[in-house]
mmCIF file of C-alpha atoms and ligand atoms in Angstrom:
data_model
loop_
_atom_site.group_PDB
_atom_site.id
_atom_site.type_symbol
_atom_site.label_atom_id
_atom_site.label_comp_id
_atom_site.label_asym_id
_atom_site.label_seq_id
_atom_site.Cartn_x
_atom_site.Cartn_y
_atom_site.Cartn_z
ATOM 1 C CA UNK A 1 0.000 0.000 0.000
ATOM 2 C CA UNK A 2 1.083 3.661 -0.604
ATOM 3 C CA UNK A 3 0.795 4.581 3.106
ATOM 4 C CA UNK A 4 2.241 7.527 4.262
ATOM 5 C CA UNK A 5 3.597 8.949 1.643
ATOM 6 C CA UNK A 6 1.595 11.923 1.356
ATOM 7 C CA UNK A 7 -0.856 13.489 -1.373
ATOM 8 C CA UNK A 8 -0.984 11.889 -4.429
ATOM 9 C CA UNK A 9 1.009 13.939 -7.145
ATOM 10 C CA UNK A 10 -0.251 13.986 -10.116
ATOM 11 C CA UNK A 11 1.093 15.863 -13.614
ATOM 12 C CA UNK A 12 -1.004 16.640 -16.336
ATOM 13 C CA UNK A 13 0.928 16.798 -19.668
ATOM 14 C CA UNK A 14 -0.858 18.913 -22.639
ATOM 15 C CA UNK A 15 0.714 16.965 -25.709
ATOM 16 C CA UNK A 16 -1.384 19.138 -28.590
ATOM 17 C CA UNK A 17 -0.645 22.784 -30.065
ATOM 18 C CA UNK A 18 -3.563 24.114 -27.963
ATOM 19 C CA UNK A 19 -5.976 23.774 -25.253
ATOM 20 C CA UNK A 20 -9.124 21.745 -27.473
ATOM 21 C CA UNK A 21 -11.468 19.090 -27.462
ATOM 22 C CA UNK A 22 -8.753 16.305 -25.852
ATOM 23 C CA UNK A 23 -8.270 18.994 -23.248
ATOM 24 C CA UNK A 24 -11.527 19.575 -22.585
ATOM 25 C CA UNK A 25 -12.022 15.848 -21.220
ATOM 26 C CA UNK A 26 -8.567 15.983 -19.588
ATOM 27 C CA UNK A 27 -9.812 18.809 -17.353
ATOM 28 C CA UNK A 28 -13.190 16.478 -16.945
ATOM 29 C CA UNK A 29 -10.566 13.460 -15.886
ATOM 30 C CA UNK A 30 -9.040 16.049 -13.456
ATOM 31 C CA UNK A 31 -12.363 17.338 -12.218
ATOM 32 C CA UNK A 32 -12.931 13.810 -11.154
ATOM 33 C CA UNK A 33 -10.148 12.577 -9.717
ATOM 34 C CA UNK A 34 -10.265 16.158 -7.654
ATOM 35 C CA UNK A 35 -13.652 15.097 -6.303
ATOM 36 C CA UNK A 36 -12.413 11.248 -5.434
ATOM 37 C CA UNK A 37 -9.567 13.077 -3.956
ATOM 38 C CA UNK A 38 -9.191 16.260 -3.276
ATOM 39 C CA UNK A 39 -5.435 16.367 -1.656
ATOM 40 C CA UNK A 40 -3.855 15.495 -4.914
ATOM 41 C CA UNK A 41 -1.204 17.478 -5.777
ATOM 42 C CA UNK A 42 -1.636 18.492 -9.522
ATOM 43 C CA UNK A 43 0.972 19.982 -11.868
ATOM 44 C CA UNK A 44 0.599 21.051 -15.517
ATOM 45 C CA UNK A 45 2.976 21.527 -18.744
ATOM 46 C CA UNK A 46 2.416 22.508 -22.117
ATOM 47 C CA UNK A 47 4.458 20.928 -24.294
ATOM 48 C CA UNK A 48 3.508 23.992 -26.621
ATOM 49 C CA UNK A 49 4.886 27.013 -24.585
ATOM 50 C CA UNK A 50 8.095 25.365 -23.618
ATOM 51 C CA UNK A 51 9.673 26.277 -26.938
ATOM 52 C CA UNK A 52 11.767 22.837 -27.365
ATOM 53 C CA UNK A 53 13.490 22.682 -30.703
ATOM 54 C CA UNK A 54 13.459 19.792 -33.491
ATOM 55 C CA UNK A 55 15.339 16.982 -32.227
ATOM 56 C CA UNK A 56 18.680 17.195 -34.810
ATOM 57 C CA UNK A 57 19.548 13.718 -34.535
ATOM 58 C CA UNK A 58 22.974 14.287 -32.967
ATOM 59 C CA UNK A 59 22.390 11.252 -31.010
ATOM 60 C CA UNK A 60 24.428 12.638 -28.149
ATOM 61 C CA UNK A 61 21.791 11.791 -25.609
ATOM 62 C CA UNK A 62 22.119 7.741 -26.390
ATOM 63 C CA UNK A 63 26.423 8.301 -26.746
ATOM 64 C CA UNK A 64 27.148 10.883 -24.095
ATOM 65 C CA UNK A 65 24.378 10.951 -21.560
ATOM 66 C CA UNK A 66 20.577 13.222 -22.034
ATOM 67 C CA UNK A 67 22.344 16.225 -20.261
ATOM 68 C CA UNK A 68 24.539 16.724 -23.238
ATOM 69 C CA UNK A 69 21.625 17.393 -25.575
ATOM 70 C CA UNK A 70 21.758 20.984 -27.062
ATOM 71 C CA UNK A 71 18.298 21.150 -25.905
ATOM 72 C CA UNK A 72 18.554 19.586 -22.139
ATOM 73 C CA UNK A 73 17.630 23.234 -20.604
ATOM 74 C CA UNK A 74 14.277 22.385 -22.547
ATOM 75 C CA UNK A 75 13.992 18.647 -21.655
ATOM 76 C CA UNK A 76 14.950 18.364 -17.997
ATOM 77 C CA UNK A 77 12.153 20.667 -16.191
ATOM 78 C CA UNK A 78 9.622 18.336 -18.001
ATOM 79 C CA UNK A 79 11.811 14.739 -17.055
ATOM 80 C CA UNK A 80 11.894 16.287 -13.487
ATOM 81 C CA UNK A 81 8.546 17.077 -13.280
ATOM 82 C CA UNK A 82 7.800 13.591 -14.404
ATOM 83 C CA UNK A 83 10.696 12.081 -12.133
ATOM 84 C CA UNK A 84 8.151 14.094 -9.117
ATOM 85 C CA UNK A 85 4.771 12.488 -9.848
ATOM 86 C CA UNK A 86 3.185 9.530 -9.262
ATOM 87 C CA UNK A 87 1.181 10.057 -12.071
ATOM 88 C CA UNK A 88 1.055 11.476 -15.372
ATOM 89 C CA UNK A 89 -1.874 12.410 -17.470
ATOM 90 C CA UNK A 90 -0.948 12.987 -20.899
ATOM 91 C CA UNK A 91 -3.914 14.761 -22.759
ATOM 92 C CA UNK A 92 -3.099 13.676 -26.956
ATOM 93 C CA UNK A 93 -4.759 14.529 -29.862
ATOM 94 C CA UNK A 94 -5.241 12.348 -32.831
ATOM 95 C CA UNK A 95 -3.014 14.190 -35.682
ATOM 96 C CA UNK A 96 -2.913 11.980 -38.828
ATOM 97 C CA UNK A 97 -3.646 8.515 -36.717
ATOM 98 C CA UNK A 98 -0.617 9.782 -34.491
ATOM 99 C CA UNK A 99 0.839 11.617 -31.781
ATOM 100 C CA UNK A 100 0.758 15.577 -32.398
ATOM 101 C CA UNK A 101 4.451 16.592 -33.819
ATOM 102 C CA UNK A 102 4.404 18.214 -30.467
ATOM 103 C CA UNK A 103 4.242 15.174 -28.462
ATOM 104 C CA UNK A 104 6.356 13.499 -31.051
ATOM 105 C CA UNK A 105 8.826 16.224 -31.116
ATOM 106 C CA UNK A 106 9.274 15.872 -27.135
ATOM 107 C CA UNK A 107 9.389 11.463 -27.181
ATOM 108 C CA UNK A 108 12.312 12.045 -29.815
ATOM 109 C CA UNK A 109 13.954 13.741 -27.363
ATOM 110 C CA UNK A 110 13.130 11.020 -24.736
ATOM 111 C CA UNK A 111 14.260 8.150 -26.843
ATOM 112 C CA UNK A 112 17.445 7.826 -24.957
ATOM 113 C CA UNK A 113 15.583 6.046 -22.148
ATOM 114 C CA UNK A 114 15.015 2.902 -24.823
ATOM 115 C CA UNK A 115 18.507 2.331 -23.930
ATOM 116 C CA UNK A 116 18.116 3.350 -20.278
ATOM 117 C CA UNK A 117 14.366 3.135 -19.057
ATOM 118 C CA UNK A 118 13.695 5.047 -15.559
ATOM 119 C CA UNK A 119 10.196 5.784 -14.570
ATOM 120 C CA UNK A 120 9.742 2.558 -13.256
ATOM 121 C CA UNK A 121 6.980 3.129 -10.640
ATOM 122 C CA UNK A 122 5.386 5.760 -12.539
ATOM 123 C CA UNK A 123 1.419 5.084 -13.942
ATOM 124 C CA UNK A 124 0.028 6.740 -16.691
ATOM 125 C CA UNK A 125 -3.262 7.688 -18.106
ATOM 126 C CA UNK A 126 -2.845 8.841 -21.832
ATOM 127 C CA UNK A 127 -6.313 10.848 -22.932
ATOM 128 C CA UNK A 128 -7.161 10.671 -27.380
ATOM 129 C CA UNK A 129 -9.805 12.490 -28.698
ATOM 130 C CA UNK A 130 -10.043 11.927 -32.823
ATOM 131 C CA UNK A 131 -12.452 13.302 -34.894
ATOM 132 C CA UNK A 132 -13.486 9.985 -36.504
ATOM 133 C CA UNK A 133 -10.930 7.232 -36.583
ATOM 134 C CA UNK A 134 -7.439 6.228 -34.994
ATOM 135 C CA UNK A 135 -8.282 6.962 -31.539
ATOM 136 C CA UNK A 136 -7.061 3.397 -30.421
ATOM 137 C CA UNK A 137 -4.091 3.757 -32.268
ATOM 138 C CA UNK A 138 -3.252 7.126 -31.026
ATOM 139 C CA UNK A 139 -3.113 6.132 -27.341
ATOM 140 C CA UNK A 140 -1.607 3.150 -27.981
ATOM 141 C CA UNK A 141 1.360 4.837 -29.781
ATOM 142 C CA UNK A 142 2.239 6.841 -26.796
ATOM 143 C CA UNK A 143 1.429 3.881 -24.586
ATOM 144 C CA UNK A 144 4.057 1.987 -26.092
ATOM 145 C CA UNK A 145 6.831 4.953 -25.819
ATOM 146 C CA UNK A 146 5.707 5.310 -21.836
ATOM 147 C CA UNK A 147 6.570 1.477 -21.810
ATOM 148 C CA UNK A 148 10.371 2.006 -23.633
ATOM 149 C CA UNK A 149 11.065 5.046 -20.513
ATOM 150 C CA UNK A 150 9.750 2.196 -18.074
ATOM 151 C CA UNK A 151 6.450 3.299 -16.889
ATOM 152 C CA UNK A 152 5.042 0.628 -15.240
ATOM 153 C CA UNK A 153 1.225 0.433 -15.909
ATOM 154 C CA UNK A 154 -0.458 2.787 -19.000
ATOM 155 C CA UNK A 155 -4.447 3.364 -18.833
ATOM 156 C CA UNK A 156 -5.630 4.198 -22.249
ATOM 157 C CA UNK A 157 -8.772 6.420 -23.235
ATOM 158 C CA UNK A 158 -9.462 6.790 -27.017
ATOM 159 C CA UNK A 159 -12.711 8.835 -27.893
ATOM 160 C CA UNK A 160 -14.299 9.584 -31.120
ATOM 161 C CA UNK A 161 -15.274 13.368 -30.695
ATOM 162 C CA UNK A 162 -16.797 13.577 -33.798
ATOM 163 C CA UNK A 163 -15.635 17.164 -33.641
ATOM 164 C CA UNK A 164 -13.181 19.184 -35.047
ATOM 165 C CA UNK A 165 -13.436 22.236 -32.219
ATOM 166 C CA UNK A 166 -16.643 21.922 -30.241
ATOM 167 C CA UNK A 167 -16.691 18.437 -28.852
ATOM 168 C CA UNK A 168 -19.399 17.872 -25.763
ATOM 169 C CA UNK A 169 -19.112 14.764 -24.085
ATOM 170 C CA UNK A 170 -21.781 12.534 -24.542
ATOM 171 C CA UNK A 171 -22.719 10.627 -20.986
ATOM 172 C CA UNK A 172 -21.139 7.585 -22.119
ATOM 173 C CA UNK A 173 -17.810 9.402 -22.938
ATOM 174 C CA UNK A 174 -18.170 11.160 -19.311
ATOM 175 C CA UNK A 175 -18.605 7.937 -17.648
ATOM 176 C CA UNK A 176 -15.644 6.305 -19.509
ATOM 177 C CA UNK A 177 -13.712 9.693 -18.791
ATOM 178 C CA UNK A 178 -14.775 8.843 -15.272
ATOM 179 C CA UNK A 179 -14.254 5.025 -14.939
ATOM 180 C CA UNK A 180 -10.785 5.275 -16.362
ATOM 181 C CA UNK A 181 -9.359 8.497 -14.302
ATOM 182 C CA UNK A 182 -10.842 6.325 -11.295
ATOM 183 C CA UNK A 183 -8.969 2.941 -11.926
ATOM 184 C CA UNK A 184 -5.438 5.072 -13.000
ATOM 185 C CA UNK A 185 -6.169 7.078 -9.617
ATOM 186 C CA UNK A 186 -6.858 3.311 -7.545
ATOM 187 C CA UNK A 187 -3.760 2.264 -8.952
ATOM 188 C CA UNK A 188 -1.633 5.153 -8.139
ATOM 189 C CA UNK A 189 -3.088 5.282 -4.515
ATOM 190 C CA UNK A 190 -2.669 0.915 -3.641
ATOM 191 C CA UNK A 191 0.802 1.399 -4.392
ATOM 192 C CA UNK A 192 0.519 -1.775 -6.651
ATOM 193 C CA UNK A 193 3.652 -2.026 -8.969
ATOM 194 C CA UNK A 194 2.537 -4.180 -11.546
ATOM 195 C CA UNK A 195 4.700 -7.132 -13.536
ATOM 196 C CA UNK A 196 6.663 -5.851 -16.600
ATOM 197 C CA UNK A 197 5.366 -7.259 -19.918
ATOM 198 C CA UNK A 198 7.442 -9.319 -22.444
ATOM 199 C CA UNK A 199 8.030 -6.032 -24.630
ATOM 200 C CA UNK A 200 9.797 -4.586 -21.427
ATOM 201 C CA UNK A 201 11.990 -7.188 -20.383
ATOM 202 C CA UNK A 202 13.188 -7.386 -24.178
ATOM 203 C CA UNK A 203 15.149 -3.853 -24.066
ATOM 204 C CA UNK A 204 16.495 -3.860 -20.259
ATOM 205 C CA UNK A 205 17.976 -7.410 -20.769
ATOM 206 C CA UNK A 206 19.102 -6.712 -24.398
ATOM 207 C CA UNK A 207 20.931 -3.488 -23.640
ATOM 208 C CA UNK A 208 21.961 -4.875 -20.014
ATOM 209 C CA UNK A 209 23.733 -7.614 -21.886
ATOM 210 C CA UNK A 210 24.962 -5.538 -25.019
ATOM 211 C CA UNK A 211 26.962 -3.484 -22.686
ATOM 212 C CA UNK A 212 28.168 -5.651 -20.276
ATOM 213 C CA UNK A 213 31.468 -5.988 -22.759
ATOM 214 C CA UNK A 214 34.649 -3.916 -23.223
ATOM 215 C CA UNK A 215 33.314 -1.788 -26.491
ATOM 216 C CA UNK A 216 35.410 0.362 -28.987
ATOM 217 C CA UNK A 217 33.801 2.989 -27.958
ATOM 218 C CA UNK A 218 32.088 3.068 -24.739
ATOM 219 C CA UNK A 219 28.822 4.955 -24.181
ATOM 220 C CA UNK A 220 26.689 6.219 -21.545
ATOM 221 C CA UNK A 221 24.676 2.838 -21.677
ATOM 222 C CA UNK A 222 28.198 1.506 -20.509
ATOM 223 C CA UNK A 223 28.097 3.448 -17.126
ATOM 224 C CA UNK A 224 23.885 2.944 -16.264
ATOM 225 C CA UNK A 225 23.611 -0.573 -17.128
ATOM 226 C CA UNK A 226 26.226 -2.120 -14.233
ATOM 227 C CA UNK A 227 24.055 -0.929 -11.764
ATOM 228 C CA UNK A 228 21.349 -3.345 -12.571
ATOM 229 C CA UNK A 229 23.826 -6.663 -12.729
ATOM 230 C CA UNK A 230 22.135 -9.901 -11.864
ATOM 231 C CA UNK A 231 18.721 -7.986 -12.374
ATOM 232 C CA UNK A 232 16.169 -8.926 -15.054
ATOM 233 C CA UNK A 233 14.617 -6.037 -14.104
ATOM 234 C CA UNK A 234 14.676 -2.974 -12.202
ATOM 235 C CA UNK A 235 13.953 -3.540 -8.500
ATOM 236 C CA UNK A 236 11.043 -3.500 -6.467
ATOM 237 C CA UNK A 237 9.185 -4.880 -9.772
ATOM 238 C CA UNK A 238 7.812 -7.740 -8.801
ATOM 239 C CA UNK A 239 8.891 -10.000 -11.590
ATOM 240 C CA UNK A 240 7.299 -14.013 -11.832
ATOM 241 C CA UNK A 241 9.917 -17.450 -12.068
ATOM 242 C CA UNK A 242 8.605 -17.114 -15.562
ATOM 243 C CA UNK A 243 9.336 -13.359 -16.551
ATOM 244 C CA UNK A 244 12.530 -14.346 -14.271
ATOM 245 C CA UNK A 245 13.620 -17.313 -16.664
ATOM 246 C CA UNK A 246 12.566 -14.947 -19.806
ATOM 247 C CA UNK A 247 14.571 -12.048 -18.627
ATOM 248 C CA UNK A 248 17.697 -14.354 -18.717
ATOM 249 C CA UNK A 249 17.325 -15.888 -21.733
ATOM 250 C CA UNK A 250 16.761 -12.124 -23.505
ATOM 251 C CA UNK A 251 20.021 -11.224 -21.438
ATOM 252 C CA UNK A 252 21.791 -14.873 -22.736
ATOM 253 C CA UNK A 253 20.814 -14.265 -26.300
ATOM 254 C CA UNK A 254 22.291 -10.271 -26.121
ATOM 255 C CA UNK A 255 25.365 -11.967 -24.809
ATOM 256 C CA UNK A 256 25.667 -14.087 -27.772
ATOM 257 C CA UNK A 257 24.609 -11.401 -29.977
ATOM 258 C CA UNK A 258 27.780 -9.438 -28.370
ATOM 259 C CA UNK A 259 30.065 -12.129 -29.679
ATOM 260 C CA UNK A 260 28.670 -11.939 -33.215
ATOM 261 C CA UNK A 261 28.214 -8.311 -33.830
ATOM 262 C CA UNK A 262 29.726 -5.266 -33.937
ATOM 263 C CA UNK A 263 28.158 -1.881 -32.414
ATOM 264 C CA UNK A 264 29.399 1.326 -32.596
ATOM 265 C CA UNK A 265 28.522 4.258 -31.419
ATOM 266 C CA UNK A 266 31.264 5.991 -33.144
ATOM 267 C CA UNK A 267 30.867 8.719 -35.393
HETATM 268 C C1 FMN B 1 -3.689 18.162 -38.018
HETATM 269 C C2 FMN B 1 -4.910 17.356 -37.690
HETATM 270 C C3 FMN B 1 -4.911 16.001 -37.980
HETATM 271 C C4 FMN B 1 -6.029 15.230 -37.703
HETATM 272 N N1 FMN B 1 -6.006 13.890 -37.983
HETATM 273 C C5 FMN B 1 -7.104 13.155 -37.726
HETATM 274 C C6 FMN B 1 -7.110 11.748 -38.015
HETATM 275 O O1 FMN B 1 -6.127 11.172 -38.449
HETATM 276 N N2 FMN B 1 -8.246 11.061 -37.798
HETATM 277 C C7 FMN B 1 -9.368 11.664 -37.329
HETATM 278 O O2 FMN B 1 -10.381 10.982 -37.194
HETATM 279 N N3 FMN B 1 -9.383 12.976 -36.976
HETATM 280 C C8 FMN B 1 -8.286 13.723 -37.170
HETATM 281 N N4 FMN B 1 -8.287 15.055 -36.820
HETATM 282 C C9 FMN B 1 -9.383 15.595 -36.026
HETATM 283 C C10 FMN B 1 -8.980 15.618 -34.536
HETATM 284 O O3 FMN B 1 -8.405 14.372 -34.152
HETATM 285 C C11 FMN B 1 -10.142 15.888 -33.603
HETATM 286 O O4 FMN B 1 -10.813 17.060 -33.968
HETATM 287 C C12 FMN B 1 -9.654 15.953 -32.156
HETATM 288 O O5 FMN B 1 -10.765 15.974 -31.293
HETATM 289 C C13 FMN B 1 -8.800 17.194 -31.962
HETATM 290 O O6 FMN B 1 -8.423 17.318 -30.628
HETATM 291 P P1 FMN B 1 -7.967 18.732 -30.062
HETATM 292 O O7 FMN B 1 -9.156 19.671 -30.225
HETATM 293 O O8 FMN B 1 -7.614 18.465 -28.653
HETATM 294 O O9 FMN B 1 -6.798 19.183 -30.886
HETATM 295 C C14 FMN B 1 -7.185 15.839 -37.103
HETATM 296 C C15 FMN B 1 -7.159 17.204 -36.804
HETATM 297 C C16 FMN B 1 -6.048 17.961 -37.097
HETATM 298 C C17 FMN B 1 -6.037 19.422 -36.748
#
């Protein structure tokens, strides 16, 4: 249980260009959880007003470490308002059957944490609103970067707004709104960590065991990943004899890979 640890902190994360229909049910999702609880501690950014350049590709971030990226004045407020939550809502509109180049602008700059996940205790509740179609797949994009930085349990809520600027909930979007911001909030409050899926175990084994050699030229992965020896994954996860045996054979078959390949991070 998740006793005494104080109010609940939650941190709402506006992924689209402006405050719309997806935000509109956010703020219904926070209205909610406000009346289940109202001691939670809620924080907001707009990924909009923070002004964070294109990703350039440099790659610094997976060779050097995330603090070397030209834009890490940018990146680390948001990372360290994530690194202070419990929770994080992120509120996503359906662009093209995607994340908003917003949203997608800020994950490129996250996709370090493939090679060295954190967030590992951290829930999430990601909110779509699409005008027709690709709601599902929308959410379960960004559900699938939360799980590469390590989050441990993603609630997904695709709606079809049928609107382009002047959605109003119909009562069976307000009580999905309501039931989902409920079981994200019951999560976050038990304390629960849940076990990692398959898809998780695959990168912190792979990388774990890709790094565990000498390398031409070492990288930042070389200086997280000892830190985790002997672990199929991070602790305090509860992991079962099966995801246990898994774990080792992804790490086994990195260490294999080691011997046959090459990687370089030069450039
Ligand atoms: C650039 C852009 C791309 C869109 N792409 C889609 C789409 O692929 N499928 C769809 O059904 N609706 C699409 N829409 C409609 C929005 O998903 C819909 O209006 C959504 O509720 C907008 O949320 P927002 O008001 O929070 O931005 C698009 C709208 C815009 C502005």
């Amino acid at each position: 249980m998740r006793w005494g640890c104080g109010a609940i902190k939650i941190l709402i994360v506006n992924g689209g260009p402006h405050k719309g229909n997806t935000w509109l049910l956010t703020e219904e999702a926070k209205r909610f959880l406000t009346d289940i609880d109202g001691d939670i501690i809620f924080s907001e950014v707009h990924l909009s007003d923070i002004g964070l350049p294109f990703c350039t590709g440099c790659s610094s971030c997976f060779r050097r470490g995330h603090w070397t990226c030209p834009h890490s004045e940018k990146v680390q407020p948001v990372m360290d308002m994530i690194e202070d939550s419990d929770g994080v809502i992120f509120s996503v509109p359906c662009f093209q059957g995607h994340l908003p180049g917003i949203l997608k602008n800020f994950t490129d700059h996250m996709a370090f944490m493939l090679h060295r996940p954190r967030y590992f205790t951290k829930k999430a509740l990601v909110i779509t609103t699409t005008g027709g179609v690709s709601a599902r797949s929308t959410t379960k994009a960004m559900a699938a970067v939360l799980s590469g930085w390590g989050f441990n349990k993603c609630y997904q809520l695709p709606i079809m707004a049928l609107s382009w600027n002047d959605y109003r909930p119909s009562a069976k979007d307000l009580k999905r709104t309501h039931d989902i911001a409920g079981k994200f909030y019951a999560d976050i409050s038990s304390g629960k960590l849940h076990v990692p899926g398959a898809g998780v175990l695959i990168p912190f084994n792979l990388f774990q065991a890709m790094t565990a050699a000498e390398t031409d030229y070492p990288t930042e992965d070389n200086s997280f990943w000892p830190k985790y020896a002997g672990m199929r994954y991070a602790p305090g996860i509860p992991l079962t004899p099966g995801k246990k045996l898994l774990g080792w054979l992804i790490y086994q078959a990195g260490r294999r890979l080691l011997k046959s390949t090459t990687v370089t991070y030069r450039k």
